[in-house]
mmCIF file of C-alpha atoms in Angstrom:
data_model
loop_
_atom_site.group_PDB
_atom_site.id
_atom_site.type_symbol
_atom_site.label_atom_id
_atom_site.label_comp_id
_atom_site.label_asym_id
_atom_site.label_seq_id
_atom_site.Cartn_x
_atom_site.Cartn_y
_atom_site.Cartn_z
ATOM 1 C CA UNK A 17 0.000 0.000 0.000
ATOM 2 C CA UNK A 18 1.113 3.536 -0.690
ATOM 3 C CA UNK A 19 0.253 6.811 0.957
ATOM 4 C CA UNK A 20 1.244 10.455 0.825
ATOM 5 C CA UNK A 21 1.078 13.058 3.555
ATOM 6 C CA UNK A 22 1.396 16.741 2.797
ATOM 7 C CA UNK A 23 2.163 18.710 5.924
ATOM 8 C CA UNK A 24 0.156 21.911 5.981
ATOM 9 C CA UNK A 25 -3.031 22.367 4.008
ATOM 10 C CA UNK A 26 -2.252 26.080 3.652
ATOM 11 C CA UNK A 27 1.113 27.806 3.310
ATOM 12 C CA UNK A 28 1.506 31.573 3.072
ATOM 13 C CA UNK A 29 4.684 33.359 1.985
ATOM 14 C CA UNK A 30 5.699 36.837 0.932
ATOM 15 C CA UNK A 31 6.722 37.545 -2.635
ATOM 16 C CA UNK A 32 10.445 36.863 -2.956
ATOM 17 C CA UNK A 33 10.556 34.504 0.030
ATOM 18 C CA UNK A 34 11.483 30.844 0.005
ATOM 19 C CA UNK A 35 8.712 28.387 -0.794
ATOM 20 C CA UNK A 36 8.812 25.033 1.015
ATOM 21 C CA UNK A 37 5.980 22.537 0.593
ATOM 22 C CA UNK A 38 6.391 19.291 2.495
ATOM 23 C CA UNK A 39 5.608 15.793 1.292
ATOM 24 C CA UNK A 40 6.235 12.483 3.002
ATOM 25 C CA UNK A 41 5.408 9.163 1.411
ATOM 26 C CA UNK A 42 5.014 5.530 2.298
ATOM 27 C CA UNK A 43 5.656 2.829 -0.265
ATOM 28 C CA UNK A 44 6.559 -0.853 -0.135
ATOM 29 C CA UNK A 45 8.301 -0.665 -3.502
ATOM 30 C CA UNK A 46 10.760 1.870 -4.940
ATOM 31 C CA UNK A 47 8.553 4.853 -5.650
ATOM 32 C CA UNK A 48 8.072 7.277 -8.444
ATOM 33 C CA UNK A 49 7.190 10.677 -6.961
ATOM 34 C CA UNK A 50 5.445 13.608 -8.552
ATOM 35 C CA UNK A 51 4.508 17.186 -7.831
ATOM 36 C CA UNK A 52 1.562 18.692 -9.667
ATOM 37 C CA UNK A 53 0.169 22.232 -9.583
ATOM 38 C CA UNK A 54 -3.482 23.174 -10.000
ATOM 39 C CA UNK A 55 -4.847 26.649 -10.675
ATOM 40 C CA UNK A 56 -8.502 27.338 -9.813
ATOM 41 C CA UNK A 57 -10.982 25.354 -11.888
ATOM 42 C CA UNK A 58 -8.263 23.812 -14.009
ATOM 43 C CA UNK A 59 -6.643 20.421 -14.401
ATOM 44 C CA UNK A 60 -3.331 19.378 -12.906
ATOM 45 C CA UNK A 61 -0.027 20.307 -14.496
ATOM 46 C CA UNK A 62 3.133 18.311 -13.868
ATOM 47 C CA UNK A 63 5.845 20.333 -12.115
ATOM 48 C CA UNK A 64 8.462 17.621 -11.749
ATOM 49 C CA UNK A 65 8.960 13.947 -11.040
ATOM 50 C CA UNK A 66 11.471 11.592 -9.473
ATOM 51 C CA UNK A 67 12.094 8.261 -11.210
ATOM 52 C CA UNK A 68 15.181 6.900 -9.403
ATOM 53 C CA UNK A 69 17.751 8.893 -11.350
ATOM 54 C CA UNK A 70 19.110 12.066 -9.704
ATOM 55 C CA UNK A 71 17.775 12.690 -6.221
ATOM 56 C CA UNK A 72 17.559 16.439 -6.828
ATOM 57 C CA UNK A 73 14.947 17.044 -9.475
ATOM 58 C CA UNK A 74 14.454 20.342 -11.241
ATOM 59 C CA UNK A 75 11.084 21.219 -12.668
ATOM 60 C CA UNK A 76 9.268 24.009 -14.389
ATOM 61 C CA UNK A 77 8.795 27.560 -13.088
ATOM 62 C CA UNK A 78 11.942 27.398 -10.930
ATOM 63 C CA UNK A 79 10.722 24.621 -8.631
ATOM 64 C CA UNK A 80 12.841 21.715 -7.481
ATOM 65 C CA UNK A 81 12.472 18.786 -5.114
ATOM 66 C CA UNK A 82 14.871 16.459 -3.356
ATOM 67 C CA UNK A 83 14.213 12.776 -2.830
ATOM 68 C CA UNK A 84 15.435 11.635 0.592
ATOM 69 C CA UNK A 85 14.937 7.927 1.037
ATOM 70 C CA UNK A 86 16.053 7.911 4.678
ATOM 71 C CA UNK A 87 13.425 10.500 5.525
ATOM 72 C CA UNK A 88 10.812 9.191 3.018
ATOM 73 C CA UNK A 89 10.396 12.775 1.891
ATOM 74 C CA UNK A 90 10.084 14.667 -1.368
ATOM 75 C CA UNK A 91 9.740 18.323 -0.378
ATOM 76 C CA UNK A 92 9.129 20.978 -3.020
ATOM 77 C CA UNK A 93 11.095 24.234 -2.916
ATOM 78 C CA UNK A 94 11.506 27.458 -4.824
ATOM 79 C CA UNK A 95 14.070 30.071 -3.765
ATOM 80 C CA UNK A 96 11.931 33.118 -4.486
ATOM 81 C CA UNK A 97 8.133 33.107 -4.616
ATOM 82 C CA UNK A 98 6.244 34.952 -7.313
ATOM 83 C CA UNK A 99 2.639 36.047 -7.218
ATOM 84 C CA UNK A 100 1.900 33.656 -10.095
ATOM 85 C CA UNK A 101 2.934 30.699 -7.881
ATOM 86 C CA UNK A 102 -0.301 31.012 -5.915
ATOM 87 C CA UNK A 103 -2.116 27.725 -6.537
ATOM 88 C CA UNK A 104 -2.763 24.326 -5.018
ATOM 89 C CA UNK A 105 0.048 21.794 -5.063
ATOM 90 C CA UNK A 106 -0.284 18.035 -4.942
ATOM 91 C CA UNK A 107 2.332 15.428 -4.174
ATOM 92 C CA UNK A 108 1.704 11.940 -5.557
ATOM 93 C CA UNK A 109 3.372 8.547 -5.436
ATOM 94 C CA UNK A 110 3.335 5.698 -7.924
ATOM 95 C CA UNK A 111 4.688 2.236 -7.331
ATOM 96 C CA UNK A 112 5.712 1.765 -10.929
ATOM 97 C CA UNK A 113 3.016 -0.813 -11.577
ATOM 98 C CA UNK A 114 1.956 -1.267 -15.149
ATOM 99 C CA UNK A 115 -1.272 0.619 -14.651
ATOM 100 C CA UNK A 116 0.572 3.453 -12.936
ATOM 101 C CA UNK A 117 -1.891 4.181 -10.190
ATOM 102 C CA UNK A 118 -1.157 7.488 -8.510
ATOM 103 C CA UNK A 119 -1.896 8.055 -4.840
ATOM 104 C CA UNK A 120 -2.284 11.751 -4.042
ATOM 105 C CA UNK A 121 -1.769 13.793 -0.948
ATOM 106 C CA UNK A 122 -4.492 16.110 0.299
ATOM 107 C CA UNK A 123 -2.978 19.143 -1.368
ATOM 108 C CA UNK A 124 -1.376 22.361 -0.098
ATOM 109 C CA UNK A 125 -2.768 25.757 -1.030
ATOM 110 C CA UNK A 126 0.020 28.276 -1.495
ATOM 111 C CA UNK A 127 -0.781 31.944 -0.971
ATOM 112 C CA UNK A 128 1.745 34.605 -1.985
ATOM 113 C CA UNK A 129 1.483 38.047 -0.410
ATOM 114 C CA UNK A 130 2.882 41.188 -2.063
ATOM 115 C CA UNK B 28 -1.723 20.150 -30.451
ATOM 116 C CA UNK B 29 -1.874 16.913 -28.492
ATOM 117 C CA UNK B 30 -3.888 16.910 -25.336
ATOM 118 C CA UNK B 31 -6.838 15.793 -23.285
ATOM 119 C CA UNK B 32 -10.248 17.404 -23.584
ATOM 120 C CA UNK B 33 -13.152 17.097 -21.194
ATOM 121 C CA UNK B 34 -16.690 18.236 -21.749
ATOM 122 C CA UNK B 35 -18.726 19.898 -20.573
ATOM 123 C CA UNK B 36 -16.777 22.230 -18.277
ATOM 124 C CA UNK B 37 -19.812 22.687 -16.025
ATOM 125 C CA UNK B 38 -22.677 20.236 -15.628
ATOM 126 C CA UNK B 39 -25.816 20.430 -13.568
ATOM 127 C CA UNK B 40 -27.876 17.392 -12.731
ATOM 128 C CA UNK B 41 -31.141 16.822 -11.011
ATOM 129 C CA UNK B 42 -31.297 14.155 -8.369
ATOM 130 C CA UNK B 43 -32.128 10.759 -9.852
ATOM 131 C CA UNK B 44 -30.608 11.487 -13.263
ATOM 132 C CA UNK B 45 -27.672 9.767 -14.872
ATOM 133 C CA UNK B 46 -25.118 12.006 -16.571
ATOM 134 C CA UNK B 47 -22.145 11.211 -18.769
ATOM 135 C CA UNK B 48 -18.861 13.115 -18.712
ATOM 136 C CA UNK B 49 -16.733 13.041 -21.824
ATOM 137 C CA UNK B 50 -12.962 12.529 -21.968
ATOM 138 C CA UNK B 51 -11.015 12.435 -25.224
ATOM 139 C CA UNK B 52 -7.254 12.278 -25.810
ATOM 140 C CA UNK B 53 -5.144 12.471 -28.953
ATOM 141 C CA UNK B 54 -1.858 11.562 -27.267
ATOM 142 C CA UNK B 55 -2.074 7.940 -28.422
ATOM 143 C CA UNK B 56 -1.915 6.859 -24.777
ATOM 144 C CA UNK B 57 -3.041 3.386 -23.799
ATOM 145 C CA UNK B 58 -4.016 4.065 -20.192
ATOM 146 C CA UNK B 59 -6.753 6.425 -19.063
ATOM 147 C CA UNK B 60 -8.043 7.353 -15.617
ATOM 148 C CA UNK B 61 -10.939 9.097 -13.894
ATOM 149 C CA UNK B 62 -10.470 10.940 -10.622
ATOM 150 C CA UNK B 63 -12.820 12.734 -8.319
ATOM 151 C CA UNK B 64 -11.628 15.823 -6.449
ATOM 152 C CA UNK B 65 -13.255 17.168 -3.304
ATOM 153 C CA UNK B 66 -11.888 20.089 -1.262
ATOM 154 C CA UNK B 67 -9.190 18.989 1.186
ATOM 155 C CA UNK B 68 -9.228 15.362 0.012
ATOM 156 C CA UNK B 69 -6.870 15.358 -2.911
ATOM 157 C CA UNK B 70 -7.771 13.191 -5.892
ATOM 158 C CA UNK B 71 -9.354 9.781 -5.587
ATOM 159 C CA UNK B 72 -9.329 7.183 -8.346
ATOM 160 C CA UNK B 73 -12.736 6.127 -9.690
ATOM 161 C CA UNK B 74 -11.893 3.869 -12.665
ATOM 162 C CA UNK B 75 -8.946 3.206 -14.909
ATOM 163 C CA UNK B 76 -8.376 1.494 -18.223
ATOM 164 C CA UNK B 77 -5.077 0.103 -19.487
ATOM 165 C CA UNK B 78 -6.260 -0.886 -22.948
ATOM 166 C CA UNK B 79 -9.324 -0.713 -25.142
ATOM 167 C CA UNK B 80 -12.281 -2.838 -23.990
ATOM 168 C CA UNK B 81 -10.799 -3.283 -20.533
ATOM 169 C CA UNK B 82 -11.241 -1.245 -17.356
ATOM 170 C CA UNK B 83 -10.870 -1.714 -13.612
ATOM 171 C CA UNK B 84 -12.472 -0.231 -10.524
ATOM 172 C CA UNK B 85 -10.488 2.241 -8.531
ATOM 173 C CA UNK B 86 -10.924 3.210 -4.913
ATOM 174 C CA UNK B 87 -14.379 4.808 -5.147
ATOM 175 C CA UNK B 88 -16.179 3.135 -8.090
ATOM 176 C CA UNK B 89 -19.601 2.755 -6.485
ATOM 177 C CA UNK B 90 -22.238 4.741 -8.342
ATOM 178 C CA UNK B 91 -20.086 5.207 -11.441
ATOM 179 C CA UNK B 92 -19.660 3.336 -14.714
ATOM 180 C CA UNK B 93 -17.280 3.634 -17.671
ATOM 181 C CA UNK B 94 -16.665 2.239 -21.134
ATOM 182 C CA UNK B 95 -13.576 2.062 -23.319
ATOM 183 C CA UNK B 96 -14.653 1.260 -26.865
ATOM 184 C CA UNK B 97 -11.994 3.432 -28.484
ATOM 185 C CA UNK B 98 -8.442 4.219 -27.504
ATOM 186 C CA UNK B 99 -9.144 7.946 -27.617
ATOM 187 C CA UNK B 100 -12.261 7.987 -25.481
ATOM 188 C CA UNK B 101 -13.091 7.063 -21.863
ATOM 189 C CA UNK B 102 -16.521 8.422 -20.857
ATOM 190 C CA UNK B 103 -17.674 8.357 -17.246
ATOM 191 C CA UNK B 104 -21.335 7.955 -16.279
ATOM 192 C CA UNK B 105 -22.415 9.200 -12.889
ATOM 193 C CA UNK B 106 -25.482 7.202 -12.001
ATOM 194 C CA UNK B 107 -28.329 7.970 -9.655
ATOM 195 C CA UNK B 108 -26.784 5.448 -7.249
ATOM 196 C CA UNK B 109 -23.935 7.852 -6.494
ATOM 197 C CA UNK B 110 -25.055 9.424 -3.232
ATOM 198 C CA UNK B 111 -22.958 12.576 -3.314
ATOM 199 C CA UNK B 112 -21.923 13.293 -6.900
ATOM 200 C CA UNK B 113 -21.216 17.013 -6.588
ATOM 201 C CA UNK B 114 -17.466 17.296 -7.232
ATOM 202 C CA UNK B 115 -14.764 18.204 -9.728
ATOM 203 C CA UNK B 116 -13.976 15.314 -12.081
ATOM 204 C CA UNK B 117 -10.608 14.930 -13.742
ATOM 205 C CA UNK B 118 -9.605 12.623 -16.558
ATOM 206 C CA UNK B 119 -5.985 11.642 -17.179
ATOM 207 C CA UNK B 120 -4.003 9.534 -19.603
ATOM 208 C CA UNK B 121 -0.606 7.888 -19.541
ATOM 209 C CA UNK B 122 1.697 6.478 -22.212
ATOM 210 C CA UNK B 123 2.332 2.764 -22.708
ATOM 211 C CA UNK B 124 4.177 1.272 -19.733
ATOM 212 C CA UNK B 125 7.137 -0.073 -21.638
ATOM 213 C CA UNK B 126 7.672 2.697 -24.094
ATOM 214 C CA UNK B 127 10.977 4.551 -24.100
ATOM 215 C CA UNK B 128 11.537 8.174 -23.180
ATOM 216 C CA UNK B 129 11.403 8.180 -19.393
ATOM 217 C CA UNK B 130 7.871 9.462 -19.174
ATOM 218 C CA UNK B 131 6.041 6.195 -18.869
ATOM 219 C CA UNK B 132 4.677 6.909 -15.444
ATOM 220 C CA UNK B 133 3.557 10.461 -15.980
ATOM 221 C CA UNK B 134 -0.160 11.077 -16.075
ATOM 222 C CA UNK B 135 -1.412 14.062 -18.029
ATOM 223 C CA UNK B 136 -4.647 15.660 -16.965
ATOM 224 C CA UNK B 137 -7.567 17.245 -18.734
ATOM 225 C CA UNK B 138 -9.130 20.559 -17.639
ATOM 226 C CA UNK B 139 -11.889 18.918 -15.597
ATOM 227 C CA UNK B 140 -15.681 18.927 -15.365
ATOM 228 C CA UNK B 141 -17.456 20.455 -12.396
ATOM 229 C CA UNK B 142 -20.640 18.528 -11.640
ATOM 230 C CA UNK B 143 -23.315 20.023 -9.409
ATOM 231 C CA UNK B 144 -26.429 18.206 -8.295
ATOM 232 C CA UNK B 145 -29.422 20.484 -7.905
#
């Protein structure tokens, strides 16, 4: 069984500040890990993913995430927040099965203040 | 442009009615998925299909039905048996599991359909 926990349903930062969104996972097999972003009333857009290559993964819009097996974490960071980063972010885990089922966290809403 | 389309964007249903949500993709993906999104609960898997004419129940299939007669299409029917159907529904597709390119486990999402029961 797999599960994902996102710590903090709401995160608020000032424009230009560091963004840190936390994700911890549980998986009985080597995981694939994903971060998606969702803007209001839209679908999900892939930010980045980890597939057992480099542990530091760079994604779109200046985001990156580091896979830490010992901590079962895959936290999402961005050095300097922009107003356009305001959205909901989802962490997800896949066990690499052929049907590729994704298990999602509850989501974290990021607010960026001027 | 390749992508996933969902229609309609907004859908209103009276209690007791069945409604069908459309999902079409031109990415030539084998696998397709339906998720339900409720505030604060993330996404939950309703049904998935790995190939044409085959589909499997996900975590919350009760009150829903699907078909997969064509590779491009994976419609979802919300039946009157679904007790609380008001939600945002998302369709996704994924490339063949053993294809090359390093993107085999990435799911790509459509824009969603918001269903409201009146």
